[in-house]
CSV table of C-alpha atoms in Angstrom, one decimal:
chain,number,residue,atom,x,y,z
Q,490,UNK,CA,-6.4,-21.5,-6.6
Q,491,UNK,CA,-9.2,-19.1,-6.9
Q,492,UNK,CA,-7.7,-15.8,-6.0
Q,493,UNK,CA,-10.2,-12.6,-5.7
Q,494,UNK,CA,-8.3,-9.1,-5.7
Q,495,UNK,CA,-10.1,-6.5,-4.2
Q,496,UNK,CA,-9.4,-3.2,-5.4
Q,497,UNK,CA,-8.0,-3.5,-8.8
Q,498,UNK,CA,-5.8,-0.6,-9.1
Q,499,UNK,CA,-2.3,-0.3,-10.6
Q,500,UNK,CA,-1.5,-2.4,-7.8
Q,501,UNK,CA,-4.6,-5.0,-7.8
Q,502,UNK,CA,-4.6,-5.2,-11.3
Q,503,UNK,CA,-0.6,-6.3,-11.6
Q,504,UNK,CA,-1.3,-8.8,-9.0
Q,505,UNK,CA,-4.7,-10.1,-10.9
Q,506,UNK,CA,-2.2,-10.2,-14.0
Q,507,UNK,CA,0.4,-12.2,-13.0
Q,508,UNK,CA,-1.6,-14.7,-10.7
Q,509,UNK,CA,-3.8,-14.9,-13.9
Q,510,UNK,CA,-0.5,-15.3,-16.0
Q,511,UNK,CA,0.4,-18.0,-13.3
Q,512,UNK,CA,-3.0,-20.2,-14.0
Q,513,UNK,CA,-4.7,-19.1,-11.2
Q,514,UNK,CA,-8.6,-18.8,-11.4
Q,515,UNK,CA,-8.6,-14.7,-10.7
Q,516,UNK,CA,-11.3,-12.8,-10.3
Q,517,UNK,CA,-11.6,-8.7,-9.9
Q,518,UNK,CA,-13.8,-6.2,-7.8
Q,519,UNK,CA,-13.7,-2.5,-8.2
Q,520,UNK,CA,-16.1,0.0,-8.3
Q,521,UNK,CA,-14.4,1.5,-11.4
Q,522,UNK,CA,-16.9,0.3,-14.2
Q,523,UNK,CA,-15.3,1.4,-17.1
Q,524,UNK,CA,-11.9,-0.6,-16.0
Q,525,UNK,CA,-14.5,-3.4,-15.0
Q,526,UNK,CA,-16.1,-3.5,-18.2
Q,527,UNK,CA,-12.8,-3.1,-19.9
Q,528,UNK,CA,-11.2,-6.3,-18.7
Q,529,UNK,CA,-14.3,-8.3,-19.2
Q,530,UNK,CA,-14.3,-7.0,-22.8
Q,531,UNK,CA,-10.6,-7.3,-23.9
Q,532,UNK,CA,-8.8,-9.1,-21.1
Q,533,UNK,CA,-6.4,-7.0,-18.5
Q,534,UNK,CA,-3.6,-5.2,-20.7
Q,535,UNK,CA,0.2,-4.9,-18.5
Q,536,UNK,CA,3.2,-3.0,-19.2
Q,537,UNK,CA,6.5,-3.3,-17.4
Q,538,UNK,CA,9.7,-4.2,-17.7
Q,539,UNK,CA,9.3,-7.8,-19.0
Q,540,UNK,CA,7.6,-6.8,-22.2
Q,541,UNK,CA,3.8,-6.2,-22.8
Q,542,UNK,CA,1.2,-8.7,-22.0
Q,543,UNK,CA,-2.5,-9.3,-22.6
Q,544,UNK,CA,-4.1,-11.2,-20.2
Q,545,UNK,CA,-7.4,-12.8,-20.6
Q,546,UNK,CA,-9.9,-14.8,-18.6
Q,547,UNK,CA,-10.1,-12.5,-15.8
Q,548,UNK,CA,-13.7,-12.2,-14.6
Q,549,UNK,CA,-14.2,-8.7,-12.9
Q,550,UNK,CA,-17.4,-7.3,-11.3
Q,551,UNK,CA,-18.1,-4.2,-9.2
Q,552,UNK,CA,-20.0,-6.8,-6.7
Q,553,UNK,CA,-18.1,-8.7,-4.2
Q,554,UNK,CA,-20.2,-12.0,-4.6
Q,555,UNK,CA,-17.7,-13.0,-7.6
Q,556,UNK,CA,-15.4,-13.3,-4.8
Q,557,UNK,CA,-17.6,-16.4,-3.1
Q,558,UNK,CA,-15.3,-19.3,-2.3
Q,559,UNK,CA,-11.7,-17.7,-3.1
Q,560,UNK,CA,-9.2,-19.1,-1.1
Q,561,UNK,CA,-7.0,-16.1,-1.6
Q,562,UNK,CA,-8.5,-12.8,-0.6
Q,563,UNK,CA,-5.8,-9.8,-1.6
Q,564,UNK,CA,-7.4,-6.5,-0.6
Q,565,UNK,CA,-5.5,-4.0,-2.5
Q,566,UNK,CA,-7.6,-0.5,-2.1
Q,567,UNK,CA,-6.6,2.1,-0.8
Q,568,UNK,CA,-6.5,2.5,3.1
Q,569,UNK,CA,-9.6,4.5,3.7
Q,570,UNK,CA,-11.5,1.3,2.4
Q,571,UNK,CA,-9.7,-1.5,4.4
Q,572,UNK,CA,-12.7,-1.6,6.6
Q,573,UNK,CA,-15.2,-1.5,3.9
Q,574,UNK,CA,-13.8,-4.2,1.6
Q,575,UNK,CA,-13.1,-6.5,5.1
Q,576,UNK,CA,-17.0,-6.2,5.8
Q,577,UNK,CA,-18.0,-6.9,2.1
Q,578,UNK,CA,-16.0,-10.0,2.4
Q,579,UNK,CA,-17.1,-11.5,5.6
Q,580,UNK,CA,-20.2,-13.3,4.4
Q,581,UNK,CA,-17.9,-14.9,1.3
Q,582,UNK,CA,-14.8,-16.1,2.7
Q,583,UNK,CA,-14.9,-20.3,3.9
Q,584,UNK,CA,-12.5,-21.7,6.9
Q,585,UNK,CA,-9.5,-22.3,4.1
Q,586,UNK,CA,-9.9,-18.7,2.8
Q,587,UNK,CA,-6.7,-16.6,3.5
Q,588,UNK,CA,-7.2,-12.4,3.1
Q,589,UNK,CA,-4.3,-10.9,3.0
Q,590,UNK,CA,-4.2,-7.2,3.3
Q,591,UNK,CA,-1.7,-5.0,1.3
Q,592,UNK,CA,-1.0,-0.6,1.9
Q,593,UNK,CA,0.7,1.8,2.5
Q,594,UNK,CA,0.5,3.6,6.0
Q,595,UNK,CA,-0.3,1.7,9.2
Q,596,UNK,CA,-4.0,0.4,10.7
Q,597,UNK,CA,-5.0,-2.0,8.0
Q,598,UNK,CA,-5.2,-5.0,9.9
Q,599,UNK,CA,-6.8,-3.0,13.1
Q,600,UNK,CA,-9.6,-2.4,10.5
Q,601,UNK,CA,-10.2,-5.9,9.1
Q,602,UNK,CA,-10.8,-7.4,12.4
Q,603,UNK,CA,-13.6,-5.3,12.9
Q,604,UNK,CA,-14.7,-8.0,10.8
Q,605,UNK,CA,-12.7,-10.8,9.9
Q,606,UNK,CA,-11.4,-13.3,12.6
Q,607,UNK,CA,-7.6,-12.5,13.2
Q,608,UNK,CA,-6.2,-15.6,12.6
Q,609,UNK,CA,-7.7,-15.1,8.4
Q,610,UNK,CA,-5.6,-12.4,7.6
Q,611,UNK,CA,-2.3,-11.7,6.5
Q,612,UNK,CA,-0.3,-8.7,6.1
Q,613,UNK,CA,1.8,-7.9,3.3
Q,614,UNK,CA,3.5,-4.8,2.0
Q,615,UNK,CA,4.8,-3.8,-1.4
Q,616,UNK,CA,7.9,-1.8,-2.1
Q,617,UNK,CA,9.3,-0.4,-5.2
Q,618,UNK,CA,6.9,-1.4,-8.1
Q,619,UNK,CA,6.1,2.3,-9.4
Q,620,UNK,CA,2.6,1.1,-10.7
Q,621,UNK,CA,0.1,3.4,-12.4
Q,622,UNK,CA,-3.4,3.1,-14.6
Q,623,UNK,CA,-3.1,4.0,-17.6
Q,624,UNK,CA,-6.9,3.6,-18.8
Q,625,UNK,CA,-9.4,1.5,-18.4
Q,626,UNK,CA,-8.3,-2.1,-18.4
Q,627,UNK,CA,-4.4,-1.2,-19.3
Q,628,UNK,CA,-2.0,-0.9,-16.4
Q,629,UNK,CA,1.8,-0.2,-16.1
Q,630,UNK,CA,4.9,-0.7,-14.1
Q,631,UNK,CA,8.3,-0.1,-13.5
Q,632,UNK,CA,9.2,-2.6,-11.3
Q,633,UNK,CA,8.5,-5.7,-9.1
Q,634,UNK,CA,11.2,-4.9,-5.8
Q,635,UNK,CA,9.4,-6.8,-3.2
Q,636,UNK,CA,6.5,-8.3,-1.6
Q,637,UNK,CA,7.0,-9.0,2.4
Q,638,UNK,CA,4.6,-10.9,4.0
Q,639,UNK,CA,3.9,-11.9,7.8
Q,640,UNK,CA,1.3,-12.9,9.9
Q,641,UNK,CA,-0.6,-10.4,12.3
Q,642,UNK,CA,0.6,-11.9,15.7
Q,643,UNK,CA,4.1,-12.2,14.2
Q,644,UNK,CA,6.2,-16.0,13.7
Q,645,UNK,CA,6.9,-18.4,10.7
Q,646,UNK,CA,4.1,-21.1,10.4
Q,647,UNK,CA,3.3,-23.2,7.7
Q,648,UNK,CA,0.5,-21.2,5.9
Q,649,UNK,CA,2.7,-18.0,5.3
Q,650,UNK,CA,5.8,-20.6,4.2
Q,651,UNK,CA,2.6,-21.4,1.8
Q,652,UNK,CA,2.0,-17.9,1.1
Q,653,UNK,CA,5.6,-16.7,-0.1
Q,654,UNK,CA,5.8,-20.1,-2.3
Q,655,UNK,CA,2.0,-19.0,-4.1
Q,656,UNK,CA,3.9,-14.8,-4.7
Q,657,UNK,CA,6.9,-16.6,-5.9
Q,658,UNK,CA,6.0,-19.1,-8.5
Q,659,UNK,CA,3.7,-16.0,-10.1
Q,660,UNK,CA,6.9,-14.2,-10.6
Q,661,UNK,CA,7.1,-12.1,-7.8
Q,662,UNK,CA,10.1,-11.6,-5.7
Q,663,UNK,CA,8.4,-12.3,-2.0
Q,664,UNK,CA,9.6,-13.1,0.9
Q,665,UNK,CA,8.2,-14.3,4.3
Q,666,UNK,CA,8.9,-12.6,7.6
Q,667,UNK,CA,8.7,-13.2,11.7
Q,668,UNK,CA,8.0,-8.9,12.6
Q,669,UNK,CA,5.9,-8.0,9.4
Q,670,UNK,CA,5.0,-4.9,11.7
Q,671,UNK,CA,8.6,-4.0,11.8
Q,672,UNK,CA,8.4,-4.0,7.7
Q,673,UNK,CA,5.3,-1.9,7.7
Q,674,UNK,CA,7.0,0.3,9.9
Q,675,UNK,CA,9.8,0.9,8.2
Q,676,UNK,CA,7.9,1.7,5.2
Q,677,UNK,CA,5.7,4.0,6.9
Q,678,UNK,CA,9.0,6.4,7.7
Q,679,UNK,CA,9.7,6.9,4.0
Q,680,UNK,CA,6.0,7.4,3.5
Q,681,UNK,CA,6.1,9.7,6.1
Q,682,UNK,CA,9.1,11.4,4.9
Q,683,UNK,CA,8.3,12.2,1.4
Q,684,UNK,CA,4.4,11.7,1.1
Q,685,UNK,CA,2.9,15.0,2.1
Q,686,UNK,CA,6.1,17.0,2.0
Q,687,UNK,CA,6.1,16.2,-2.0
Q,688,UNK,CA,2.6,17.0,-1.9
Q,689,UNK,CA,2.1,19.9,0.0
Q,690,UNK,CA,5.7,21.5,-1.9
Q,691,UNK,CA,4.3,19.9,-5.4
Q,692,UNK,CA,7.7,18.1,-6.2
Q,693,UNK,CA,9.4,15.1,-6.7
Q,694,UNK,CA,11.6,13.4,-4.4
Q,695,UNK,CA,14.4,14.5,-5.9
Q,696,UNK,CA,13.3,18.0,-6.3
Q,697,UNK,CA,12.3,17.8,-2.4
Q,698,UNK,CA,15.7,16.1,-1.7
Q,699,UNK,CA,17.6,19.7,-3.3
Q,700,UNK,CA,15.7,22.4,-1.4
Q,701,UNK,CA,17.4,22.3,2.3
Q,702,UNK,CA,14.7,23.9,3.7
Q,703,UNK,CA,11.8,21.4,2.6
Q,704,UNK,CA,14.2,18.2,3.2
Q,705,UNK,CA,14.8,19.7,7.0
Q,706,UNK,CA,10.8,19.7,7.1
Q,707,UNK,CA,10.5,16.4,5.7
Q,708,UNK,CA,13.4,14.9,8.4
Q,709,UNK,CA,11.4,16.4,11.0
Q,710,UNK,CA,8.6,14.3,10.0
Q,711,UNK,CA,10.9,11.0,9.9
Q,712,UNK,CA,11.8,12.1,13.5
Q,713,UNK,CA,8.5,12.3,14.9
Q,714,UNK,CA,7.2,9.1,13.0
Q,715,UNK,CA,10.3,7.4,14.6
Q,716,UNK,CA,9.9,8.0,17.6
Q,717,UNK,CA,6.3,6.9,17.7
Q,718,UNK,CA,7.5,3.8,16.1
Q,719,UNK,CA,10.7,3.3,19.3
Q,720,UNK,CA,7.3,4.1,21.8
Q,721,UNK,CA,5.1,1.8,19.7
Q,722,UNK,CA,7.9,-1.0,20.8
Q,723,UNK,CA,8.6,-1.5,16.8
Q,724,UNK,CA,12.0,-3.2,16.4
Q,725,UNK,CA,13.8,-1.4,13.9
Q,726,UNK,CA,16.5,-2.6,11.9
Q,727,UNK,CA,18.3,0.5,11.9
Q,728,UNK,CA,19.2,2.7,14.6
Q,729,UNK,CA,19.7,5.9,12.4
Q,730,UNK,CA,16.3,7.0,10.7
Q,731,UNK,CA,17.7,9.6,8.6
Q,732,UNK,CA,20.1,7.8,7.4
Q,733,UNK,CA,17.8,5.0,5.9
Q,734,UNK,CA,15.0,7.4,4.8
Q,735,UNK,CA,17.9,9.6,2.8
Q,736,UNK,CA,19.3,6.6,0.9
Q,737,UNK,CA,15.9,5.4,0.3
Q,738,UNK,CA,15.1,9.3,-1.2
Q,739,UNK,CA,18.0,8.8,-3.3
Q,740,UNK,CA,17.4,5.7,-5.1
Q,741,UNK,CA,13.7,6.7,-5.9
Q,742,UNK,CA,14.5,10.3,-6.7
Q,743,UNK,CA,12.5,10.6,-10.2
Q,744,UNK,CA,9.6,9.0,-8.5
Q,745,UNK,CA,6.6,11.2,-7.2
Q,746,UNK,CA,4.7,9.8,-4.0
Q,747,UNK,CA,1.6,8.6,-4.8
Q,748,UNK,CA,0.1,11.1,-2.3
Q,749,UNK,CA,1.1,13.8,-4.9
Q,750,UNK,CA,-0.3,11.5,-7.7
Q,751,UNK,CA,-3.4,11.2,-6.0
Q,752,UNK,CA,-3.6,15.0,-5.9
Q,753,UNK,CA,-2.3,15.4,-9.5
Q,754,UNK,CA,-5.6,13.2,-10.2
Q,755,UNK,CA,-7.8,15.3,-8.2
Q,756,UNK,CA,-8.3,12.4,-5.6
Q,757,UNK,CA,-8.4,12.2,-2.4
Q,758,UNK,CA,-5.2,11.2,-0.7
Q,759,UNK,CA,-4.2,8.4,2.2
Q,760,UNK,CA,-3.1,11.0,4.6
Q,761,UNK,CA,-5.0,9.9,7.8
Q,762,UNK,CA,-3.0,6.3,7.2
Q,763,UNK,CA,0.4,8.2,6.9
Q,764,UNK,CA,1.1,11.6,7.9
Q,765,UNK,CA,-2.0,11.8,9.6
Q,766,UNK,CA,-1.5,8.7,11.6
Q,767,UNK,CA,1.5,10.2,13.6
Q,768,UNK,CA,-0.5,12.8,15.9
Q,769,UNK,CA,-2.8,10.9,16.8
Q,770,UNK,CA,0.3,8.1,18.1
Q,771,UNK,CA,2.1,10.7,19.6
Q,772,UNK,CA,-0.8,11.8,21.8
Q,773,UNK,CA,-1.0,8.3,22.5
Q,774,UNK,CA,2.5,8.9,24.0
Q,775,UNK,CA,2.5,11.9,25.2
Q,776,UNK,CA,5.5,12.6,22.3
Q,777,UNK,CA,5.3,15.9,20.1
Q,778,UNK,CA,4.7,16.0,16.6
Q,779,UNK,CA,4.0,19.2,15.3
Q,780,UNK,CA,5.2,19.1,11.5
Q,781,UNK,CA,3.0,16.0,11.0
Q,782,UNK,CA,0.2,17.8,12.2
Q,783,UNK,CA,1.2,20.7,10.3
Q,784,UNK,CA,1.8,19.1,6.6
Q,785,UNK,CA,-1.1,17.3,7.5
Q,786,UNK,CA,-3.4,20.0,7.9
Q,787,UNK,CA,-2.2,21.5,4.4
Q,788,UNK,CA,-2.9,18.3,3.0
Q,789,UNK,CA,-5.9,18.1,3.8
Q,790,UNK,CA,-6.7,21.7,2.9
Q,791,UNK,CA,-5.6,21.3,-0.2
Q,792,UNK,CA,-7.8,18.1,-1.0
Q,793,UNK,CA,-10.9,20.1,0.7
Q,794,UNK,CA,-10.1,22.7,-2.5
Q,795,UNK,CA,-10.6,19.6,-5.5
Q,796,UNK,CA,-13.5,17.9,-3.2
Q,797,UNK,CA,-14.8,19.7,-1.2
Q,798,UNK,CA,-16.4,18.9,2.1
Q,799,UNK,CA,-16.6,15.2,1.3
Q,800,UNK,CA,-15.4,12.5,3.4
């Protein structure tokens, strides 16, 4: 297949590698020149826990017309450019071309079909790879958990069957599901739970997990988020939100969100797709969420004191 990944991050750039690595025809866009120039120069370098590899033969460009004619689309940018990459992509994808959208926080696929016909896109998320840039062209991860994939309106059909086979003969471990929503979801609590309470208490998630008072803020936030969710009609798995968002601390308790990393870098941050997202549902609802809104609000603050009054 031709494959064009959108967004080549730590994320965009492990799934370039090993869909490259796979013999797929893989091509990159980024706006990050010096990582662009980089892997047209020298090839894509990845660490992880399979060894070191150097990939080569990946073509990367900071212009989406490399992209003409891919049949698979992965947009892996950050949330506040869902929409932006979706409407650079429009006038290149054909009738066979799948895009399938991958982030953290919720909205992604609300934002592509501002653009893209529905029945194109995919939704996919990504759990517990702990990927990060190194420099230009050189990538590293910890490890490859899981990639869930669904459709948008929900149901097994033949092209996501498709999907999870393409994910799993690269080497990742993928699976296809009926209630992708329900994943994204589910995801988004322990987003919710840790991203801006590491960030606005600059600490890790076990460091968050130890102080009683700053886990108490970040439950409150699960709460809120979950109840959203219940009035949202998402079909959780659980019935016990602290429960799952506590175990899920605990196993990733040396890891930092990459909210905080993002503000560690001087960047700005996905809160309006996380912690941000929650207000604005619960006044949907008519359902209170005040220490979303509140952590939020420091967020923010704080990003406002590295960039400014940008958008």
């Amino acid at each position: 297949m031709k494959i064009a990944v959108f967004g080549a991050g730590a994320m965009g750039s492990l799934y370039a590698a090993r869909f490259a690595m796979a013999g797929h025809s893989v091509v990159a866009v980024d706006p990050w020149e010096a990582h662009v120039s980089a892997i047209n120069a020298s090839g894509l370098r990845m660490r992880g826990p399979d060894g070191d590899h150097h990939i080569k033969g990946i073509q990367a460009s900071v212009s989406p017309n490399l992209a003409e004619a891919a049949e698979l689309v992965i947009i892996a940018t950050k949330a506040s450019a869902v929409g932006m990459a979706a409407k650079a992509i429009a006038p290149l994808i054909r009738a066979n071309t799948t895009v399938l959208t991958i982030q953290n926080g919720i909205g992604a696929g609300a934002r592509i079909a501002d653009y893209l016909p529905a029945e194109s896109t995919l939704l996919g998320v990504a759990d517990g790879f702990g990927a990060s840039m190194v420099e230009p062209g050189f990538m590293h991860h910890t490890a490859m958990k899981l990639i869930r994939l669904g459709e948008v309106a929900g149901g097994m059909t033949p092209r996501l069957n498709s999907m999870e086979k393409i994910w799993q003969r690269a080497g990742f471990n993928a699976k296809a599901f009926d209630d992708i929503h329900q994943l994204i979801w589910e995801k988004l609590l322990c987003n919710v739970t840790l991203s801006a309470p590491c960030t606005v208490y600059d600490c890790t998630v076990g460091e968050l997990l130890s102080n009683a008072n700053h886990w108490a803020t970040a439950l409150a936030c699960t709460k809120e988020a979950y109840a959203c969710g219940l009035a949202e009609k998402i079909r959780f798995s659980f019935d016990d939100p602290i429960d799952y968002v506590t175990k899920f601390a605990e196993v990733v308790a040396k890891a930092s969100p990459s909210m905080r990393l993002d503000h560690m870098a001087r960047r700005a941050s996905e809160i309006e797709f996380i912690n941000g997202a929650i207000p604005l549902l619960g006044k949907k609802h008519n359902i209170q969420t005040p220490m979303n809104a509140k952590l939020s609000a420091k967020v923010r603050r704080l990003e406002e004191a590295f960039l400014g009054d940008v958008p």
